């Protein structure tokens, strides 16, 4: 998407269009309300959410959102309000983990939203336009056309692959004078990229990148960023035209500030097998409070923070609540039926337009897919059907 392969509208669907329409009858659903707000806190005893508008923030919590001047003439200037709930599903996702690295916020791009992808694509094109100007030296042009990605996980690797495809498959035909000046580098503190795929596939991915002259900079410690450059412990100062930070995620501020709920060592909300939130002290669960996605983990059943896990949990919980399995005949909140069980799918890591890595779901067998046209993917890295 950030490299122009997909239209931005493919990545996001308006929430109102989804939530307000009955998919079976295609008529407007009644009783559904959507508020575009930040939830600053949850009072579990009073069963209240503390909210404020997020309109205009583009999903970025550092941007508090804007409220029209006419709304500021009276009442609460912060426009905070409460929303009462009977049942609550906590699924705020995660936020970028900057690891307290100086300059990340000011000098790096991120990959958490469509607006982030648009910003990355615009910056890439700006770098090529600048490098085509005659007054820059060759050294300056090499720096402008050095695209750095920090993070050797699936996001960073797939971004590097798509960026390399965009450059050599499209942009160099428009900017032929930049052919010998452009470079892409992937940095990570780990010794190899795509560690979750196993050593063989990880080594294969790194070798494929090296063959395409993509810099594979593993075991590197980033100490800080300044305008157009970063400090690497092992290499000193490294210049760049754009740096994309894809080094990982962490628990969001809402979950960090929650009191009275049990959390794991990563700060995630802990649930039981029915996705009910566990209380902080002693045994017991929060009545009619559930959690899923990157912000939650199941007690004794650690699962990866992937889209596939979140989707399966969401589908299970929706069916569970609709069926009324959370209450017995006396309407007491006692769960019935089977607990959530994750169905492992294959993992896929994209290396270029025609090549990907596959690790089978059950056997853990590692394979290389030679043609991506035979891979039907869903929700991130799920493989539905493979024909090679």
Coordinates of C-alpha atoms in Angstrom, one line a residue:
X1 CA 0.0 0.0 0.0
X2 CA 2.8 2.5 1.0
X3 CA 4.6 1.4 -2.2
X4 CA 1.5 1.9 -4.5
X5 CA 0.7 -1.8 -4.9
X6 CA -2.7 -1.5 -3.3
X7 CA -5.2 1.4 -3.1
X8 CA -5.5 2.9 0.4
X9 CA -9.3 2.1 0.3
X10 CA -8.4 -1.6 0.3
X11 CA -6.9 -1.4 3.8
X12 CA -9.7 0.4 5.6
X13 CA -13.4 0.2 5.6
X14 CA -15.6 3.0 7.2
X15 CA -16.7 1.8 10.6
X16 CA -20.2 3.4 10.1
X17 CA -20.7 1.5 6.9
X18 CA -19.9 -1.8 8.6
X19 CA -21.6 -1.3 11.9
X20 CA -24.8 0.4 10.6
X21 CA -25.6 -2.1 7.9
X22 CA -27.1 -5.6 8.4
X23 CA -25.0 -7.8 6.0
X24 CA -27.8 -10.3 5.6
X25 CA -30.7 -7.9 4.8
X26 CA -28.6 -4.9 3.6
X27 CA -30.8 -2.7 5.7
X28 CA -29.8 -0.3 8.4
X29 CA -29.1 -2.0 11.7
X30 CA -31.0 -0.6 14.7
X31 CA -29.5 0.0 18.1
X32 CA -25.9 0.5 17.0
X33 CA -24.0 3.6 17.8
X34 CA -20.5 4.6 16.9
X35 CA -18.4 7.2 18.7
X36 CA -15.1 8.4 17.4
X37 CA -13.4 9.0 20.7
X38 CA -10.4 8.3 22.9
X39 CA -11.2 6.2 25.9
X40 CA -9.0 7.7 28.7
X41 CA -10.1 5.3 31.4
X42 CA -12.5 2.6 32.5
X43 CA -14.4 2.5 35.9
X44 CA -15.2 -1.2 36.2
X45 CA -17.2 -0.7 39.5
X46 CA -19.5 2.0 38.0
X47 CA -19.3 0.4 34.5
X48 CA -18.4 3.6 32.8
X49 CA -16.0 4.6 30.0
X50 CA -14.3 8.0 30.3
X51 CA -14.3 9.5 26.7
X52 CA -13.2 12.5 24.7
X53 CA -13.4 13.3 21.0
X54 CA -10.6 12.0 18.7
X55 CA -12.0 13.6 15.5
X56 CA -9.1 15.0 13.5
X57 CA -6.4 12.9 15.2
X58 CA -5.9 10.4 12.3
X59 CA -5.6 7.7 14.9
X60 CA -2.6 9.3 16.5
X61 CA -2.9 9.8 20.2
X62 CA -0.3 12.5 20.2
X63 CA -2.8 14.5 18.1
X64 CA -5.6 15.2 20.5
X65 CA -8.1 15.9 17.8
X66 CA -10.0 19.0 17.0
X67 CA -13.4 20.3 18.0
X68 CA -15.2 23.1 16.1
X69 CA -15.1 26.5 17.7
X70 CA -18.9 26.6 18.1
X71 CA -18.6 23.7 20.5
X72 CA -16.2 25.6 22.7
X73 CA -18.6 28.4 23.6
X74 CA -20.0 26.7 26.6
X75 CA -19.7 23.6 28.9
X76 CA -16.7 21.4 29.2
X77 CA -13.8 22.7 27.2
X78 CA -12.2 19.2 27.1
X79 CA -15.5 17.8 25.9
X80 CA -15.2 14.7 28.1
X81 CA -18.2 12.5 28.7
X82 CA -19.1 9.1 30.1
X83 CA -20.5 6.1 28.3
X84 CA -22.2 3.4 30.5
X85 CA -21.9 -0.2 29.5
X86 CA -23.6 -3.6 30.4
X87 CA -21.0 -5.7 28.6
X88 CA -17.5 -4.5 27.5
X89 CA -15.0 -5.9 25.0
X90 CA -11.5 -4.4 25.5
X91 CA -9.7 -4.5 22.1
X92 CA -7.7 -1.3 21.7
X93 CA -4.7 -3.0 20.0
X94 CA -1.2 -1.8 20.7
X95 CA 1.0 1.2 20.0
X96 CA 4.5 1.6 18.5
X97 CA 7.3 0.7 20.9
X98 CA 10.0 3.3 20.6
X99 CA 12.2 1.7 23.2
X100 CA 13.0 5.2 24.5
X101 CA 15.3 5.8 21.5
X102 CA 16.0 9.5 21.1
X103 CA 14.7 11.1 18.0
X104 CA 12.4 8.3 16.9
X105 CA 9.2 10.4 17.2
X106 CA 10.6 13.4 15.3
X107 CA 12.7 11.7 12.6
X108 CA 11.1 8.3 11.8
X109 CA 7.9 7.2 10.0
X110 CA 5.7 4.5 11.3
X111 CA 3.5 1.8 9.8
X112 CA 0.4 1.7 12.0
X113 CA -2.3 3.3 9.9
X114 CA -3.3 4.3 6.3
X115 CA -2.1 7.9 7.0
X116 CA 1.3 6.5 8.0
X117 CA 1.5 4.6 4.7
X118 CA 0.5 7.7 2.7
X119 CA 3.2 9.7 4.5
X120 CA 5.8 7.0 3.7
X121 CA 4.9 6.9 0.0
X122 CA 4.9 10.7 -0.3
X123 CA 8.4 10.9 1.4
X124 CA 9.8 8.2 -1.0
X125 CA 8.7 10.2 -4.0
X126 CA 10.0 13.4 -2.5
X127 CA 13.5 11.8 -2.1
X128 CA 13.6 10.8 -5.7
X129 CA 12.5 14.2 -6.9
X130 CA 15.2 15.9 -4.7
X131 CA 17.9 13.5 -5.9
X132 CA 17.1 14.4 -9.5
X133 CA 18.0 18.0 -9.0
X134 CA 21.4 19.0 -10.4
X135 CA 22.8 21.0 -7.5
X136 CA 23.2 18.0 -5.1
X137 CA 26.5 16.2 -4.9
X138 CA 26.6 12.4 -5.6
X139 CA 27.2 11.8 -1.9
X140 CA 24.1 13.8 -1.0
X141 CA 22.0 12.0 -3.6
X142 CA 23.2 8.6 -2.2
X143 CA 22.0 9.7 1.3
X144 CA 18.7 11.0 0.0
X145 CA 18.1 7.6 -1.7
X146 CA 19.1 5.5 1.2
X147 CA 15.9 4.0 2.6
X148 CA 16.3 2.6 6.1
X149 CA 13.9 0.2 7.8
X150 CA 14.3 -0.5 11.5
X151 CA 12.8 -3.9 12.3
X152 CA 13.5 -7.3 10.9
X153 CA 10.1 -8.8 11.6
X154 CA 7.3 -9.5 9.0
X155 CA 6.4 -5.8 8.7
X156 CA 9.9 -4.6 8.2
X157 CA 10.9 -7.4 5.8
X158 CA 7.7 -7.1 3.7
X159 CA 8.1 -3.3 3.5
X160 CA 11.7 -3.7 2.3
X161 CA 10.6 -6.3 -0.3
X162 CA 7.8 -4.1 -1.6
X163 CA 10.0 -1.0 -1.6
X164 CA 12.7 -2.8 -3.6
X165 CA 10.1 -3.9 -6.1
X166 CA 8.7 -0.4 -6.4
X167 CA 12.2 1.0 -7.0
X168 CA 13.5 -1.5 -9.6
X169 CA 10.1 -2.2 -11.2
X170 CA 8.8 1.3 -11.6
X171 CA 10.7 4.3 -10.2
X172 CA 14.0 3.7 -11.9
X173 CA 12.3 3.9 -15.2
X174 CA 11.1 7.4 -14.3
X175 CA 14.3 8.4 -12.6
X176 CA 17.1 6.6 -14.6
X177 CA 19.7 8.9 -13.3
X178 CA 19.2 7.5 -9.8
X179 CA 19.9 3.8 -10.8
X180 CA 23.4 3.6 -9.2
X181 CA 22.5 5.7 -6.2
X182 CA 19.5 4.1 -4.5
X183 CA 19.7 1.6 -1.7
X184 CA 17.5 -0.1 0.9
X185 CA 18.7 -1.4 4.3
X186 CA 17.0 -3.4 7.1
X187 CA 18.4 -2.9 10.6
X188 CA 17.6 -5.1 13.6
X189 CA 19.1 -5.8 17.0
X190 CA 18.5 -9.6 16.5
X191 CA 21.1 -11.7 14.6
X192 CA 18.6 -12.7 11.9
X193 CA 15.4 -11.5 10.4
X194 CA 12.0 -13.3 10.5
X195 CA 13.1 -15.2 13.6
X196 CA 9.6 -16.8 14.0
X197 CA 10.1 -18.7 10.8
X198 CA 13.0 -20.9 11.9
X199 CA 16.7 -20.6 11.1
X200 CA 16.6 -22.2 7.6
X201 CA 13.9 -19.8 6.2
X202 CA 15.4 -16.9 8.0
X203 CA 18.8 -17.5 6.4
X204 CA 17.1 -18.0 3.0
X205 CA 15.3 -14.6 3.3
X206 CA 18.5 -12.8 4.2
X207 CA 20.4 -14.4 1.3
X208 CA 17.7 -13.4 -1.1
X209 CA 17.9 -9.8 0.1
X210 CA 21.7 -9.8 -0.2
X211 CA 21.4 -11.1 -3.8
X212 CA 19.2 -8.1 -4.6
X213 CA 21.6 -5.7 -2.9
X214 CA 19.2 -5.0 0.0
X215 CA 21.3 -4.2 3.1
X216 CA 20.9 -6.9 5.8
X217 CA 22.2 -5.2 8.9
X218 CA 21.5 -7.6 11.8
X219 CA 22.9 -7.3 15.3
X220 CA 22.8 -3.5 15.1
X221 CA 21.9 -1.2 18.0
X222 CA 20.3 2.1 17.1
X223 CA 21.3 4.7 19.6
X224 CA 19.4 7.7 18.3
X225 CA 18.1 9.8 15.3
X226 CA 18.7 13.3 14.0
X227 CA 17.5 15.0 10.9
X228 CA 18.6 12.7 8.0
X229 CA 20.9 10.5 10.0
X230 CA 21.0 7.9 12.8
X231 CA 23.6 6.8 15.2
X232 CA 24.4 3.0 15.1
X233 CA 26.6 1.6 17.9
X234 CA 28.5 -0.7 15.6
X235 CA 28.7 1.5 12.5
X236 CA 28.7 5.1 13.8
X237 CA 26.6 7.7 11.8
X238 CA 24.4 6.5 9.0
X239 CA 22.6 8.9 6.7
X240 CA 19.2 8.3 5.1
X241 CA 16.5 9.9 3.1
X242 CA 13.7 8.2 5.0
X243 CA 13.7 5.9 8.1
X244 CA 10.7 3.7 8.9
X245 CA 10.5 2.4 12.4
X246 CA 8.9 -1.1 12.5
X247 CA 10.8 -2.4 15.5
X248 CA 7.8 -3.7 17.5
X249 CA 4.7 -2.7 19.5
X250 CA 3.8 -2.3 23.2
X251 CA 0.7 -2.1 25.4
X252 CA -1.3 1.0 24.8
X253 CA -1.8 3.8 27.3
X254 CA -5.4 2.8 28.1
X255 CA -4.4 -0.7 29.2
X256 CA -1.3 0.6 31.1
X257 CA -3.6 2.8 33.2
X258 CA -6.2 0.1 33.9
X259 CA -6.6 -0.8 37.6
X260 CA -8.1 -3.9 39.2
X261 CA -7.3 -6.2 36.3
X262 CA -4.6 -8.8 36.1
X263 CA -1.8 -8.2 33.6
X264 CA 1.0 -10.4 32.3
X265 CA 4.7 -9.5 32.2
X266 CA 4.2 -7.6 29.0
X267 CA 1.5 -5.4 30.5
X268 CA -1.4 -7.2 28.6
X269 CA -4.8 -7.8 30.2
X270 CA -5.1 -11.5 31.2
X271 CA -8.2 -13.4 30.4
X272 CA -9.5 -16.9 31.1
X273 CA -10.3 -19.4 28.3
X274 CA -13.7 -17.7 27.8
X275 CA -11.9 -14.4 27.1
X276 CA -13.2 -12.9 30.4
X277 CA -10.9 -10.4 32.1
X278 CA -9.4 -11.7 35.3
X279 CA -9.3 -9.6 38.5
X280 CA -6.0 -8.3 39.8
X281 CA -6.2 -9.8 43.3
X282 CA -7.3 -13.3 44.1
X283 CA -9.4 -15.4 41.9
X284 CA -12.4 -14.4 39.9
X285 CA -13.3 -12.6 36.7
X286 CA -14.8 -9.2 35.8
X287 CA -18.5 -9.6 35.2
X288 CA -19.3 -9.3 31.5
X289 CA -15.9 -7.8 30.6
X290 CA -13.9 -9.4 27.9
X291 CA -10.6 -8.7 26.1
X292 CA -8.9 -9.7 22.9
X293 CA -6.4 -8.7 20.3
X294 CA -2.9 -7.3 21.0
X295 CA -4.0 -5.9 24.3
X296 CA -4.9 -9.3 25.8
X297 CA -3.4 -12.7 26.6
X298 CA -5.1 -15.9 27.8
X299 CA -3.9 -17.3 31.1
X300 CA -1.7 -20.3 30.5
X301 CA -2.1 -20.1 26.7
X302 CA 0.4 -17.7 25.2
X303 CA -0.4 -16.8 21.6
X304 CA 1.4 -14.5 19.1
X305 CA 0.1 -10.9 18.7
X306 CA -1.1 -11.4 15.1
X307 CA -4.2 -10.4 13.2
X308 CA -5.1 -14.1 12.8
X309 CA -5.3 -14.6 16.6
X310 CA -7.4 -11.5 17.0
X311 CA -9.8 -12.4 14.2
X312 CA -10.3 -15.9 15.6
X313 CA -10.9 -14.5 19.1
X314 CA -13.4 -11.9 17.8
X315 CA -15.4 -14.5 15.8
X316 CA -15.5 -16.8 18.7
X317 CA -16.6 -14.1 21.2
X318 CA -19.3 -12.8 18.8
X319 CA -20.8 -16.2 18.5
X320 CA -20.4 -16.8 22.2
X321 CA -22.3 -13.6 23.2
X322 CA -25.0 -14.0 20.5
X323 CA -25.7 -17.6 21.6
X324 CA -26.1 -16.4 25.2
X325 CA -23.6 -19.0 26.5
X326 CA -22.3 -16.6 29.1
X327 CA -25.4 -16.9 31.3
X328 CA -27.3 -19.9 32.7
X329 CA -31.1 -20.3 33.1
X330 CA -31.1 -17.8 36.0
X331 CA -29.3 -15.2 33.9
X332 CA -26.2 -15.6 36.1
X333 CA -22.9 -14.9 34.3
X334 CA -21.7 -18.5 34.3
X335 CA -20.0 -19.6 31.0
X336 CA -21.1 -22.7 29.2
X337 CA -19.8 -24.5 26.1
X338 CA -16.3 -24.9 24.9
X339 CA -13.5 -22.5 25.7
X340 CA -11.7 -20.6 22.9
X341 CA -9.2 -22.7 21.0
X342 CA -6.9 -21.2 18.5
X343 CA -6.6 -23.0 15.1
X344 CA -3.0 -22.5 14.0
X345 CA -2.7 -21.4 10.3
X346 CA 0.4 -21.3 8.2
X347 CA 2.8 -18.4 8.4
X348 CA 3.7 -16.5 5.2
X349 CA 6.5 -13.9 4.8
X350 CA 6.6 -12.0 1.5
X351 CA 10.0 -11.5 -0.1
X352 CA 9.0 -10.0 -3.5
X353 CA 6.2 -10.1 -6.0
X354 CA 6.9 -13.8 -6.9
X355 CA 8.5 -15.2 -3.8
X356 CA 7.4 -15.9 -0.2
X357 CA 8.2 -18.1 2.8
X358 CA 5.8 -20.6 4.2
X359 CA 5.9 -22.4 7.5
X360 CA 3.1 -25.0 7.7
X361 CA 0.7 -24.8 10.6
X362 CA 0.7 -28.3 11.9
X363 CA 4.0 -29.9 11.1
X364 CA 6.1 -26.7 11.1
X365 CA 7.4 -27.7 7.7
X366 CA 9.3 -24.9 6.0
X367 CA 8.8 -24.2 2.3
X368 CA 9.5 -21.5 -0.2
X369 CA 6.6 -20.5 -2.4
X370 CA 7.7 -19.8 -5.9
X371 CA 4.7 -17.9 -7.1
X372 CA 2.5 -15.7 -5.0
X373 CA -0.4 -15.9 -7.4
X374 CA -1.1 -19.3 -5.9
X375 CA -1.4 -18.0 -2.4
X376 CA -4.7 -16.9 -1.1
X377 CA -4.1 -14.8 2.0
X378 CA -6.4 -13.4 4.7
X379 CA -5.9 -11.2 7.7
X380 CA -2.2 -10.7 7.6
X381 CA -0.4 -14.0 7.2
X382 CA -3.1 -16.7 7.1
X383 CA -3.0 -19.1 4.1
X384 CA -6.2 -20.5 2.9
X385 CA -5.1 -22.3 -0.2
X386 CA -1.7 -22.8 -1.7
X387 CA -0.9 -24.0 -5.2
X388 CA 2.7 -23.9 -6.4

